[in-house]
PDB file of C-alpha atoms in Angstrom:
ATOM      1  CA  UNK A   1      13.772  88.327 143.536  1.00 70.00           C
ATOM      2  CA  UNK A   2      13.806  84.309 144.229  1.00 80.00           C
ATOM      3  CA  UNK A   3      10.435  84.339 143.606  1.00 85.00           C
ATOM      4  CA  UNK A   4      10.917  85.512 140.628  1.00 86.00           C
ATOM      5  CA  UNK A   5      13.989  83.554 139.816  1.00 82.00           C
ATOM      6  CA  UNK A   6      11.953  79.982 141.630  1.00 89.00           C
ATOM      7  CA  UNK A   7      15.117  80.005 143.934  1.00 88.00           C
ATOM      8  CA  UNK A   8      15.399  79.961 147.503  1.00 91.00           C
ATOM      9  CA  UNK A   9      17.998  81.756 148.791  1.00 90.00           C
ATOM     10  CA  UNK A  10      19.262  80.875 152.749  1.00 93.00           C
ATOM     11  CA  UNK A  11      19.252  84.621 154.331  1.00 94.00           C
ATOM     12  CA  UNK A  12      23.586  83.906 155.236  1.00 97.00           C
ATOM     13  CA  UNK A  13      23.564  83.742 150.723  1.00 94.00           C
ATOM     14  CA  UNK A  14      21.611  86.740 150.583  1.00 92.00           C
ATOM     15  CA  UNK A  15      24.383  89.890 150.740  1.00 95.00           C
ATOM     16  CA  UNK A  16      27.121  87.513 148.189  1.00 96.00           C
ATOM     17  CA  UNK A  17      23.326  86.346 145.955  1.00 91.00           C
ATOM     18  CA  UNK A  18      22.790  90.531 146.079  1.00 92.00           C
ATOM     19  CA  UNK A  19      26.395  91.498 145.616  1.00 96.00           C
ATOM     20  CA  UNK A  20      26.338  89.171 142.528  1.00 96.00           C
ATOM     21  CA  UNK A  21      23.141  90.465 140.758  1.00 92.00           C
ATOM     22  CA  UNK A  22      24.449  94.025 140.460  1.00 96.00           C
ATOM     23  CA  UNK A  23      27.696  92.863 138.903  1.00 98.00           C
ATOM     24  CA  UNK A  24      25.769  91.086 137.251  1.00 97.00           C
ATOM     25  CA  UNK A  25      23.810  93.928 136.251  1.00 97.00           C
ATOM     26  CA  UNK A  26      26.791  95.951 135.972  1.00 98.00           C
ATOM     27  CA  UNK A  27      27.878  93.953 133.133  1.00 97.00           C
ATOM     28  CA  UNK A  28      25.254  93.749 131.487  1.00 97.00           C
ATOM     29  CA  UNK A  29      24.567  97.822 131.522  1.00 97.00           C
ATOM     30  CA  UNK A  30      28.551  98.304 129.754  1.00 96.00           C
ATOM     31  CA  UNK A  31      27.603  95.300 127.091  1.00 93.00           C
ATOM     32  CA  UNK A  32      24.545  96.728 125.774  1.00 95.00           C
ATOM     33  CA  UNK A  33      25.490 100.541 125.924  1.00 96.00           C
ATOM     34  CA  UNK A  34      28.018  99.237 122.973  1.00 93.00           C
ATOM     35  CA  UNK A  35      26.462 100.553 119.444  1.00 93.00           C
ATOM     36  CA  UNK A  36      27.369  97.104 117.752  1.00 91.00           C
ATOM     37  CA  UNK A  37      26.452  97.823 113.704  1.00 93.00           C
ATOM     38  CA  UNK A  38      24.069  95.031 112.281  1.00 92.00           C
ATOM     39  CA  UNK A  39      25.667  94.271 109.282  1.00 93.00           C
ATOM     40  CA  UNK A  40      28.303  93.068 112.731  1.00 92.00           C
ATOM     41  CA  UNK A  41      29.739  89.152 112.143  1.00 91.00           C
ATOM     42  CA  UNK A  42      32.354  87.901 114.922  1.00 86.00           C
ATOM     43  CA  UNK A  43      35.824  87.152 113.737  1.00 82.00           C
ATOM     44  CA  UNK A  44      36.877  83.775 113.559  1.00 90.00           C
ATOM     45  CA  UNK A  45      39.610  83.920 115.344  1.00 90.00           C
ATOM     46  CA  UNK A  46      40.251  85.917 118.928  1.00 84.00           C
ATOM     47  CA  UNK A  47      42.654  88.347 118.904  1.00 83.00           C
ATOM     48  CA  UNK A  48      43.749  90.393 122.202  1.00 85.00           C
TER      49      UNK A  48
END
């Protein structure tokens, strides 16, 4: 992973980096699983 990103990751940080990348991948999978129509546009104001 670090070769692909062009980074050097210290051994002590490796478990945290791997856990963070796994969490990011899970969030991306969730976001990509939503079917959004092509003609959708973002709302001008966010209202929860």
